[in-house]
Coordinates of C-alpha atoms in Angstrom, one line a residue:
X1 CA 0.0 0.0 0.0
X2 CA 1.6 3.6 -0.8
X3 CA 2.3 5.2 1.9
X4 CA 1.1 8.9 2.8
X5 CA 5.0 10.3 2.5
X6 CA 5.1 8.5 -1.5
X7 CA 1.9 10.4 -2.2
X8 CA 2.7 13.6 -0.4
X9 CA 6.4 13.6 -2.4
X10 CA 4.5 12.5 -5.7
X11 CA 2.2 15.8 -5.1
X12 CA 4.7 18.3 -4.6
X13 CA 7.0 16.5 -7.6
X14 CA 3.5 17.3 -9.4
X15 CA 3.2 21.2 -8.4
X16 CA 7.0 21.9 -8.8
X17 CA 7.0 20.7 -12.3
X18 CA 3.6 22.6 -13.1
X19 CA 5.3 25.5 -11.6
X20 CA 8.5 25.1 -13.9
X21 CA 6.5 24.9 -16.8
X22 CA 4.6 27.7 -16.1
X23 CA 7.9 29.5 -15.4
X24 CA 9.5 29.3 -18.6
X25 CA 9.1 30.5 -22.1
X26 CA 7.2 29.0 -25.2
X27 CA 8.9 29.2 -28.5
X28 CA 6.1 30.6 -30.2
X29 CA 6.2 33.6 -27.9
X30 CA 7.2 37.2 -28.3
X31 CA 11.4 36.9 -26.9
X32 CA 12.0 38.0 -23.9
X33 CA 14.7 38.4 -20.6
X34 CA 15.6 34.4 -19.5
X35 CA 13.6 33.0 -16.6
X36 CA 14.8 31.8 -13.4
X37 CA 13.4 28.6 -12.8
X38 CA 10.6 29.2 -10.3
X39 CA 10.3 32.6 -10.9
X40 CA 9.9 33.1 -14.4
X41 CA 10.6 36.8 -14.7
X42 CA 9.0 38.3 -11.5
X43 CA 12.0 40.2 -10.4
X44 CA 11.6 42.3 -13.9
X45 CA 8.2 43.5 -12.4
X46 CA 9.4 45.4 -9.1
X47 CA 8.1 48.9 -9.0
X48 CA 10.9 50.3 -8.6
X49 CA 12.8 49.3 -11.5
X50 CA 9.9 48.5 -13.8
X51 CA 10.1 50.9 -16.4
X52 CA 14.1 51.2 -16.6
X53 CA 14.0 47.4 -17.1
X54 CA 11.1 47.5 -20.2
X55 CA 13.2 50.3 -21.5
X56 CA 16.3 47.3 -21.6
X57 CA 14.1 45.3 -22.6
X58 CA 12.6 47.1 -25.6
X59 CA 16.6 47.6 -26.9
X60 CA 17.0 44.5 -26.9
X61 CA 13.8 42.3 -27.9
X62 CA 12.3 44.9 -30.0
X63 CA 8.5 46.9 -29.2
X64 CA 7.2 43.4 -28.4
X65 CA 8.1 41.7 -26.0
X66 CA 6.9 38.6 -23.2
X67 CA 7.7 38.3 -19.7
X68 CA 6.6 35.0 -17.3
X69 CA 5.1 36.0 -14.3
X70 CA 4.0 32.5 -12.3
X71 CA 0.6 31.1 -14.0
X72 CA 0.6 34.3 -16.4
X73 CA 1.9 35.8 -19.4
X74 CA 2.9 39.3 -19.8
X75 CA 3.6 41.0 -23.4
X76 CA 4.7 44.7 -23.2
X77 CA 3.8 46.7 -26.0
X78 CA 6.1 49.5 -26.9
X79 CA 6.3 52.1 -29.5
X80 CA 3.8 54.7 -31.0
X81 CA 3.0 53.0 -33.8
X82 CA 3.2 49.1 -32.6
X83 CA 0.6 50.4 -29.7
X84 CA -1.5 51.9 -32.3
X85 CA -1.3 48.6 -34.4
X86 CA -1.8 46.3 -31.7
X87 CA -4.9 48.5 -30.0
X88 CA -6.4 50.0 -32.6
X89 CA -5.7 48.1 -35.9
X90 CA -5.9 44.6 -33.6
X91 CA -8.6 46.5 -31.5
X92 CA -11.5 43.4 -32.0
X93 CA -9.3 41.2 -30.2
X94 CA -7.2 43.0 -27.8
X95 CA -9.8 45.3 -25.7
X96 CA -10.7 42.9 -22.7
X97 CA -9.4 42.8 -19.4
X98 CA -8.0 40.2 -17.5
X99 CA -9.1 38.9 -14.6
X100 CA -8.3 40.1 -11.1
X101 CA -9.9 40.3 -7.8
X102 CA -9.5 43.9 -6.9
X103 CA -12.0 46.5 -9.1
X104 CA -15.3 46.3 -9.6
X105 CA -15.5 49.4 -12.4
X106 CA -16.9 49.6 -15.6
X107 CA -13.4 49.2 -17.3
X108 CA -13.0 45.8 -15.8
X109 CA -16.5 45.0 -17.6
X110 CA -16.1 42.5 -20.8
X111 CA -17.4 42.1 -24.1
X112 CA -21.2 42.9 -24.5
X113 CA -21.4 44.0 -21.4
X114 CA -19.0 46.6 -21.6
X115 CA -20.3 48.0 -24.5
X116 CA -23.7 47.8 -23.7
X117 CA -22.6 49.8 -20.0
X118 CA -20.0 52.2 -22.0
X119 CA -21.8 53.3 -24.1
X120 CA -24.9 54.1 -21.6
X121 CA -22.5 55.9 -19.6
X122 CA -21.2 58.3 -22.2
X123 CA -24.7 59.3 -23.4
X124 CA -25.5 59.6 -19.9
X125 CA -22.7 61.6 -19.0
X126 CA -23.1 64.0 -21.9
X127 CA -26.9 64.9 -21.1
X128 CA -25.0 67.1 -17.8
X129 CA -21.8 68.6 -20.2
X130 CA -19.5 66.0 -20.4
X131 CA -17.5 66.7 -23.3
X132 CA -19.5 69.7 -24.2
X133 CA -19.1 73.3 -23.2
X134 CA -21.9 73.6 -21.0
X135 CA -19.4 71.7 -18.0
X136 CA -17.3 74.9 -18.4
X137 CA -19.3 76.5 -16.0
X138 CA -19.4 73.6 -13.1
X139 CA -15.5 74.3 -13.7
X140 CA -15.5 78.1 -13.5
X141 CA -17.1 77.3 -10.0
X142 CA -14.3 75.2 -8.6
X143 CA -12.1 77.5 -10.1
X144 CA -13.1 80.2 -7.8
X145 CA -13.2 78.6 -5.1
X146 CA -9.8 77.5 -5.7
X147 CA -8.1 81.0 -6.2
X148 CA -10.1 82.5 -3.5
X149 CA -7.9 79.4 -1.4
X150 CA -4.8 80.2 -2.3
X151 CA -5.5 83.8 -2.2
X152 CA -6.5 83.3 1.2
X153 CA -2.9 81.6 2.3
X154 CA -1.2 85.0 1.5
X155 CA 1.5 84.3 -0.5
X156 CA 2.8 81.5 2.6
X157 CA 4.4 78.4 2.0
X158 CA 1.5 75.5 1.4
X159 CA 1.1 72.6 0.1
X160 CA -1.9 72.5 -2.6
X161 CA -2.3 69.2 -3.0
X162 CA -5.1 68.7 -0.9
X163 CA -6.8 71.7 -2.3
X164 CA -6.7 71.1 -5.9
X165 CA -8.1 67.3 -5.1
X166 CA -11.1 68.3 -3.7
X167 CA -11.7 71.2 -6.2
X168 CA -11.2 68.0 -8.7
X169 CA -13.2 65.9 -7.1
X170 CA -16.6 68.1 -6.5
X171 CA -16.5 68.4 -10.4
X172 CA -17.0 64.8 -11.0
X173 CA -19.6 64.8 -7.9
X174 CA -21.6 67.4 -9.2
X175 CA -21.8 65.0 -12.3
X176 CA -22.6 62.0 -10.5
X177 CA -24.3 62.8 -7.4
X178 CA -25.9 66.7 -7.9
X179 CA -24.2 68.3 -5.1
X180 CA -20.6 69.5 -4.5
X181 CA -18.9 69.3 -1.0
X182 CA -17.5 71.8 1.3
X183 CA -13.5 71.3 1.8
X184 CA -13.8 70.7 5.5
X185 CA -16.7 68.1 5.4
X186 CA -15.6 65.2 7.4
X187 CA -17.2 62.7 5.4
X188 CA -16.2 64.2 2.2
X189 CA -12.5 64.1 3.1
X190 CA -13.0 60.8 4.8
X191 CA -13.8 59.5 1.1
X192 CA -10.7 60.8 -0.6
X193 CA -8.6 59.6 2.2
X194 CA -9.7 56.4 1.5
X195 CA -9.5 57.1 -2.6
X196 CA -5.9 58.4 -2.1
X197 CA -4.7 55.8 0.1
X198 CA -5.2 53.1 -2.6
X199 CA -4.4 55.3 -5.1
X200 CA -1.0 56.0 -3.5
X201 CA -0.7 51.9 -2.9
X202 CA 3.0 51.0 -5.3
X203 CA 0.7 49.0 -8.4
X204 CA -1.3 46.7 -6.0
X205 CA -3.7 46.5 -8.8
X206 CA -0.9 45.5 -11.1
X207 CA 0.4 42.8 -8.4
X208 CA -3.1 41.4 -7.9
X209 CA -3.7 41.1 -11.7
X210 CA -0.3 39.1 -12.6
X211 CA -0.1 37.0 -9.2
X212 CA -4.1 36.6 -8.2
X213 CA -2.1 34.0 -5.3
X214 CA -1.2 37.1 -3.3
X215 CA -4.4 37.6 -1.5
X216 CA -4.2 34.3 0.1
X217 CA -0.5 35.0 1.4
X218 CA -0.7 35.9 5.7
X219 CA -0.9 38.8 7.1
X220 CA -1.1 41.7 4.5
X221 CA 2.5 42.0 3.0
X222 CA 1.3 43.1 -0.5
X223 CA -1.3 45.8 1.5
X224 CA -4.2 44.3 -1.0
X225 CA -6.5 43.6 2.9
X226 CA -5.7 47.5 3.6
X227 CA -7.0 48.2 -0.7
X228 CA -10.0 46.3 -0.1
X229 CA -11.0 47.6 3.2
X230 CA -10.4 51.4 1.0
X231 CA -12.5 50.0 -1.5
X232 CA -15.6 49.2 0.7
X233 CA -15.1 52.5 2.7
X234 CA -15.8 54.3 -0.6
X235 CA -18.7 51.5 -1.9
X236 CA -20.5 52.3 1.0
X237 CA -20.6 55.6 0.9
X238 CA -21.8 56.0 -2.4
X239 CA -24.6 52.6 -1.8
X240 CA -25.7 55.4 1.1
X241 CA -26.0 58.2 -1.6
X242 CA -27.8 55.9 -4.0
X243 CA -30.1 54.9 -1.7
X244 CA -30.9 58.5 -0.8
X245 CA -31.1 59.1 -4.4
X246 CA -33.7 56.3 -4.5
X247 CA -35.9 57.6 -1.7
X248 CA -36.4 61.3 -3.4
X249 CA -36.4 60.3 -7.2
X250 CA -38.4 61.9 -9.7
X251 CA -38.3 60.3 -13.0
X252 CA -39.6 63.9 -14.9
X253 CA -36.4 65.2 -13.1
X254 CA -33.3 63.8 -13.4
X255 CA -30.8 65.9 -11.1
X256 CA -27.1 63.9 -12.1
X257 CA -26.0 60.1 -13.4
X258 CA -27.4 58.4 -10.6
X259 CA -30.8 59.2 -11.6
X260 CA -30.8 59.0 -15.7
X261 CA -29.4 54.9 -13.8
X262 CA -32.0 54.6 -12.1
X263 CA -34.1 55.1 -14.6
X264 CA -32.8 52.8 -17.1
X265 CA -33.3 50.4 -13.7
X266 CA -37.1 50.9 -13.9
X267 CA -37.7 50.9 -17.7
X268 CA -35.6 47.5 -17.8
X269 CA -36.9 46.1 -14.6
X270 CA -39.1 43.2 -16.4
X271 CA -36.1 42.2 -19.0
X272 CA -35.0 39.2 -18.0
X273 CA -31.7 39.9 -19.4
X274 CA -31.0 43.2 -18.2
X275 CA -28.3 44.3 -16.8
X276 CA -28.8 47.6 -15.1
X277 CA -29.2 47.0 -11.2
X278 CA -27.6 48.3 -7.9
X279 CA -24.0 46.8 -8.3
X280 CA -23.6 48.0 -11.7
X281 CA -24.3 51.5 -10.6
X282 CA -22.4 51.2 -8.1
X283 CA -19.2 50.3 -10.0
X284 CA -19.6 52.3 -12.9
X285 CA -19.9 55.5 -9.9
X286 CA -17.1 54.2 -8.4
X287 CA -14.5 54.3 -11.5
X288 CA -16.0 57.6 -12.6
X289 CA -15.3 59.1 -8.9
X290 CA -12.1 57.7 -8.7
X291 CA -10.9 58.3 -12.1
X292 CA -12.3 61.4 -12.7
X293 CA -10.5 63.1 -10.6
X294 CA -6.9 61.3 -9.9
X295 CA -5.4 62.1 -13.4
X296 CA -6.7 65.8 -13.7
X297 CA -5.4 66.3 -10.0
X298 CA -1.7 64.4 -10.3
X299 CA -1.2 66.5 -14.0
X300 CA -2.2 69.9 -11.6
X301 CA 0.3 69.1 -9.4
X302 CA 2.9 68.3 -12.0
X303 CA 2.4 71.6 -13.4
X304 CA 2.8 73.8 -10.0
X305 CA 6.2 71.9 -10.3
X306 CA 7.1 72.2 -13.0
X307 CA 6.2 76.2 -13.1
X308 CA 8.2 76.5 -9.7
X309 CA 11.5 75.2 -11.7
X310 CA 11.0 76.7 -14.9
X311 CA 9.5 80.9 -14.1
X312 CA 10.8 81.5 -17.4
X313 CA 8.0 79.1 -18.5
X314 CA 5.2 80.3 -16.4
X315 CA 6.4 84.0 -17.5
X316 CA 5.7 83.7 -21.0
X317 CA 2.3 81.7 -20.1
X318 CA 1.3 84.7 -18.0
X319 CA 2.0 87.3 -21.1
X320 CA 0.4 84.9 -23.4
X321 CA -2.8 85.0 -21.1
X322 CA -2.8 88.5 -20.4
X323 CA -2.8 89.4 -24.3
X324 CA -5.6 87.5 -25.2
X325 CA -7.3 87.1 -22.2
X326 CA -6.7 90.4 -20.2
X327 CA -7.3 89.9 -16.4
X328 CA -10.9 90.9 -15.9
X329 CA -12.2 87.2 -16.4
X330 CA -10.8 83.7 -16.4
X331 CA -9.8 82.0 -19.4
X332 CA -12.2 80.0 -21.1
X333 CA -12.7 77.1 -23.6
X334 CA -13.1 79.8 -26.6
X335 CA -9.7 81.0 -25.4
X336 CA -7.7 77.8 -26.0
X337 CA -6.8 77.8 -29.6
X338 CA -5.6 81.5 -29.4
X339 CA -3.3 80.4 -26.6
X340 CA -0.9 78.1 -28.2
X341 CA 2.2 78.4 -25.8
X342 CA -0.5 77.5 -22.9
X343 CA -1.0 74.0 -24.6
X344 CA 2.1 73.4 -25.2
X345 CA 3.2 73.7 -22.1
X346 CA 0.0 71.1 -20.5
X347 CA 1.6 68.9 -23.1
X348 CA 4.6 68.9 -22.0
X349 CA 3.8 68.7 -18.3
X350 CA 1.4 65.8 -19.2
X351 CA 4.5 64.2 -21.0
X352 CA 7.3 64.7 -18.2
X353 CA 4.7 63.8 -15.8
X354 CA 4.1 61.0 -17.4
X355 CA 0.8 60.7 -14.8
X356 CA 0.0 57.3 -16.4
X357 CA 3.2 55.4 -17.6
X358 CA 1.6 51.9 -18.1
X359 CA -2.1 51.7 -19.3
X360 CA -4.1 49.4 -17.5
X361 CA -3.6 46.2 -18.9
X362 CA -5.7 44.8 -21.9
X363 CA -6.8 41.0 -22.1
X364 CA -7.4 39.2 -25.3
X365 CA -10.8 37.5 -26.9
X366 CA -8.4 35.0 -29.2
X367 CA -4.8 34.6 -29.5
X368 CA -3.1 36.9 -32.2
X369 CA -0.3 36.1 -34.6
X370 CA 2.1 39.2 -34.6
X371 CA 5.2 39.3 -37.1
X372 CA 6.3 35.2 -36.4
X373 CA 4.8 34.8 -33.1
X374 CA 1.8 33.8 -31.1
X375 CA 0.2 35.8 -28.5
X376 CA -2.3 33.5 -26.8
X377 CA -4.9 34.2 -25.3
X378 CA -4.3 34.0 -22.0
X379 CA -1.8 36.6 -22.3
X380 CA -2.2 40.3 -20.4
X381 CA -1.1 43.2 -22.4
X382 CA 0.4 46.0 -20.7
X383 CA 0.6 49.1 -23.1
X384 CA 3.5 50.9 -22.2
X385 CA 3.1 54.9 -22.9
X386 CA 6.1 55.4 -21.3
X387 CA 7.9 54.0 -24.3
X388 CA 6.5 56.8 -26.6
X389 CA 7.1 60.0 -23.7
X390 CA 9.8 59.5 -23.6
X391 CA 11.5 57.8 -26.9
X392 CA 14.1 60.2 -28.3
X393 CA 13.1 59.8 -32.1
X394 CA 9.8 61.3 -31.5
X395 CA 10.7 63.6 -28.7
X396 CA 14.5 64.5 -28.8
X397 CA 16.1 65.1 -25.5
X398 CA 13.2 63.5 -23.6
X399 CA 14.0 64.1 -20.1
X400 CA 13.9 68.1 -20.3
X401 CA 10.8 70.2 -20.1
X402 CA 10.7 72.3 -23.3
X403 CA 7.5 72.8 -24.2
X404 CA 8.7 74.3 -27.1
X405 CA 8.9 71.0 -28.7
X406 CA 5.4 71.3 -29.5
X407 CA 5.4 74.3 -31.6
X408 CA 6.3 74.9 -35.1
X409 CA 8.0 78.1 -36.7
X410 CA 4.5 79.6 -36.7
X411 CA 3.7 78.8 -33.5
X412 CA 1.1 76.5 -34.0
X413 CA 0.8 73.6 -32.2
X414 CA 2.5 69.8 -33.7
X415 CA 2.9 66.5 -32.7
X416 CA 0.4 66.5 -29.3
X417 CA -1.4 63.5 -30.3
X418 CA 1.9 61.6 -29.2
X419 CA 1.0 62.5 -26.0
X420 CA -0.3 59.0 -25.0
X421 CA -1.5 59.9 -21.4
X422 CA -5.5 58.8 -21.5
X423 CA -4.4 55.3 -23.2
X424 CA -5.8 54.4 -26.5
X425 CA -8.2 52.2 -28.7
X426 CA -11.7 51.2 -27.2
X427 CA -10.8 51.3 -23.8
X428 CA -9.6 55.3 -24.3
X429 CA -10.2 57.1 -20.9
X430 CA -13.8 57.6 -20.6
X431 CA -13.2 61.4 -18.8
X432 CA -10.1 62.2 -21.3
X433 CA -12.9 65.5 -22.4
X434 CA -13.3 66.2 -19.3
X435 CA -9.8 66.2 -18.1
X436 CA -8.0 67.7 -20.2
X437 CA -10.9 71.0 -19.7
X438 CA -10.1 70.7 -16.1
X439 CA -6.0 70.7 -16.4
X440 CA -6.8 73.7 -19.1
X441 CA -8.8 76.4 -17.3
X442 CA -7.5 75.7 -13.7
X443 CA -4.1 75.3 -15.0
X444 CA -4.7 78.7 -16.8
X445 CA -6.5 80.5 -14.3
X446 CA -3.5 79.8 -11.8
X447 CA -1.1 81.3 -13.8
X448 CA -2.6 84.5 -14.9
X449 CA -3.7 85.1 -11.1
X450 CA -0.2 84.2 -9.3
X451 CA 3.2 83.7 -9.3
X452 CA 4.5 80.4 -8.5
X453 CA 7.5 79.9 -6.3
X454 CA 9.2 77.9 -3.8
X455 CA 8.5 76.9 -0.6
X456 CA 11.0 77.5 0.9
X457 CA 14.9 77.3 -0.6
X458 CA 14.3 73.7 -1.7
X459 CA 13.1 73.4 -5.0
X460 CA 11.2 70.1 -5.3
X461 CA 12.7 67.7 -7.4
X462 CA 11.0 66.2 -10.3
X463 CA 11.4 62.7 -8.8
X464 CA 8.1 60.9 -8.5
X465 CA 6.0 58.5 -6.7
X466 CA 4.8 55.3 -8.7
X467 CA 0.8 54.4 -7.6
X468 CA -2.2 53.8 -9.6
X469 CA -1.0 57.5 -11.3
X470 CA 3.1 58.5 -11.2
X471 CA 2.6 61.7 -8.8
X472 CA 5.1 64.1 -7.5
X473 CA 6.1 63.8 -4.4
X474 CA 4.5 66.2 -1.6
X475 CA 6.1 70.1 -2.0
X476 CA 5.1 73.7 -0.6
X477 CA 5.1 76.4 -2.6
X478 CA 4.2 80.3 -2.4
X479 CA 1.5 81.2 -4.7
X480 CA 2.1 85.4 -5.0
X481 CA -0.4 87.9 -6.6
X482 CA 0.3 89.0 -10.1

């Protein structure tokens, strides 16, 4: 009779040789770095080092290449024109998402259904302004409120961080829920505590998408316990502002996006097959919160940076401004193509920044054949945008802020559609619009009302932070009447 150390020795000869496998590379894929047996190439994936190593990587292997993470199969796309091939051209069957255990958003949603939810949510989110001109207003609002801040501080040393989230944030809440918050309202800020704290979390999401194992691992060494318990702080305020929603709806009077929901709820209520219930809502309000206001807010705080180590820069954005806009009113969406050095400069902030420098990753609906090799279907593609901010044949000298780079002898705008920060293909940034009006007028406003300098003697570096967004790191600065 086999005895239970023969079976138990059989077992783990079993697992250690699945493990192997799934540790080393097939032929038919992309090349890539060797594997360490084991480990396949999970020591090519620590924050820290990630992008410097792709960028090795990408020398040598070419804009496509595969890395072996455990049970799954990276392959990092690199390159304007390969990302564009492989999104856009190769869009049918690269625009899922794979599977992991951490968001519950309408970009993790999959093939009908995230169509059928996508596009409800832009048509929804374009009968209040999204994307049109009539949001310039909600903007102009927050706007004030913003300068009147800083105006208050006096010209002291402060850090604005906080200030320009919440002034982000309320314009996205006005959207979804019909109200905007005070800055000092404790639940308010208890919210984007929570938002901020996972946000801030080094690519959790990333780590729980390429090693779904880690959530069973004691204790909380990979802080995905401390993401989750963020996550339902956040779900359950917002289920509370639903259900308020629900107790004083009108259907001849829809106030925001929770209400044109809810009423798709009730006109779909008897369809067996719909899909439009409370936990859809909820994680379609979620993403729009959450994302809706971390990229606008991180490229903000990029630009105060910036403008602190460049007041040549801000300088010729205030003249600009003042020429075309004069100082009696803010500058507005009619403004922006008269103010061409204005852009250029959000473009290049947006570039250096580099808010987003890998796209979420994209999952596959059939394995594609790409120039010799097989990309199965299994595999998770990470876009890298980093690769095309910063790749010397498009943008020479890469690591310096010159925003002249996006001017031509005339002074008109060129090449901004490199500028690969909202991703691309189907799964584009559902808020880019919105966004990139937000980091326009309050980026704008800023500089035609004050003078941006340091804190203190330290200038801040331009060294960032790697989370869900790549932020700076927290600086004060003295914001000075012009």
């Amino acid at each position: 009779m086999v005895d239970f150390w023969t079976v138990s020795l059989a077992f783990v000869v079993v697992v250690l040789y699945i493990w192997w496998k799934n540790t080393t590379r097939d032929a038919t894929l992309p090349p890539g770095p060797p594997t360490v047996p084991f480990l396949g190439n999970l020591l090519s994936v620590s924050p820290e080092t990630m992008l410097d190593k792709f960028q090795e990587y990408r020398k040598k292997y070419g804009d496509v290449f595969s890395l072996i993470t455990g049970s799954r199969i990276l392959v990092v796309i690199n390159g304007y024109e390969t990302l564009r091939e492989i999104f856009i051209k190769h869009g049918d069957k690269t625009s899922e998402r794979p599977d992991h255990f951490l968001t519950r958003d309408v970009g993790q949603f999959k093939g009908t259904l995230w169509k059928e939810h996508r596009t409800f949510t832009i048509n929804a989110l374009r009968e209040f302004g999204f994307g049109k001109r009539s949001l310039e207003s909600r903007i102009i609002e927050e706007i004030e409120v913003f300068v009147e801040e800083i105006q208050n501080k006096k010209g002291e040393p402060s850090n604005i961080h906080s200030l320009i989230n919440v002034c982000i944030s309320n314009i996205i809440c006005s959207i979804n829920f019909g109200q905007r918050y005070h800055h000092d309202d404790e639940k308010f800020r208890t919210l984007l505590d929570a938002v901020n704290r996972n946000l801030s979390n080094e690519n959790v999401m990333f780590l729980a998408t390429i090693l779904p194992f880690v959530k069973y691992i004691p204790g909380d060494p990979c802080r995905i316990k401390k993401v989750l318990e963020n996550q339902r702080l956040v779900e359950e305020h917002l289920r509370q502002l639903v259900k308020e929603h629900k107790e004083t709806y009108d259907e001849n009077t829809p106030r925001d996006f929770i209400d044109v929901f809810l009423k798709k709820m009730i006109a779909e209520k008897n369809n067996p097959s719909a899909t439009f219930d409370d936990d859809q809502l909820l994680k379609i309000i979620v993403e729009l919160f959450v994302a809706g206001t971390e990229t606008a807010s991180t490229a903000l705080r990029w630009f105060s940076l910036f403008m602190i180590r460049h007041p040549d820069v801000q300088d010729k954005m205030r003249k600009e401004i003042n020429d075309i806009v004069g100082t009696s009113r803010f500058p507005n969406m009619e403004d922006k193509p008269k103010l061409p050095y204005c852009e250029a400069v959000i473009h290049e902030t947006l570039r250096v920044g580099a808010i987003v420098p890998l796209s979420i990753p994209h999952g596959l609906t059939n394995a594609l054949d790409y120039k010799g090799f097989t990309i199965p279907k299994e595999a998770i593609l990470v876009p890298n945008l980093h690769s095309v901010l910063f790749d010397e044949a498009i943008f020479p000298d890469p690591h310096s802020f010159k925003p002249e780079r996006f001017l031509d002898k005339e002074g008109t705008l060129q090449n901004t559609e490199k500028v690969l920060i909202f991703s691309l293909g189907r799964r584009v940034c559902l808020g880019e619009a919105l966004a990139r009006m937000e980091v326009f007028l309050f980026a704008s406003s800023l500089i035609q009302r004050f003078r941006l300098l340091p804190g203190d003697e330290t200038i801040p570096e331009e060294k960032g932070v790697t989370g869900v967004t790549y932020a700076p790191r927290d600086f004060f600065l003295r914001a000075v009447n012009v």
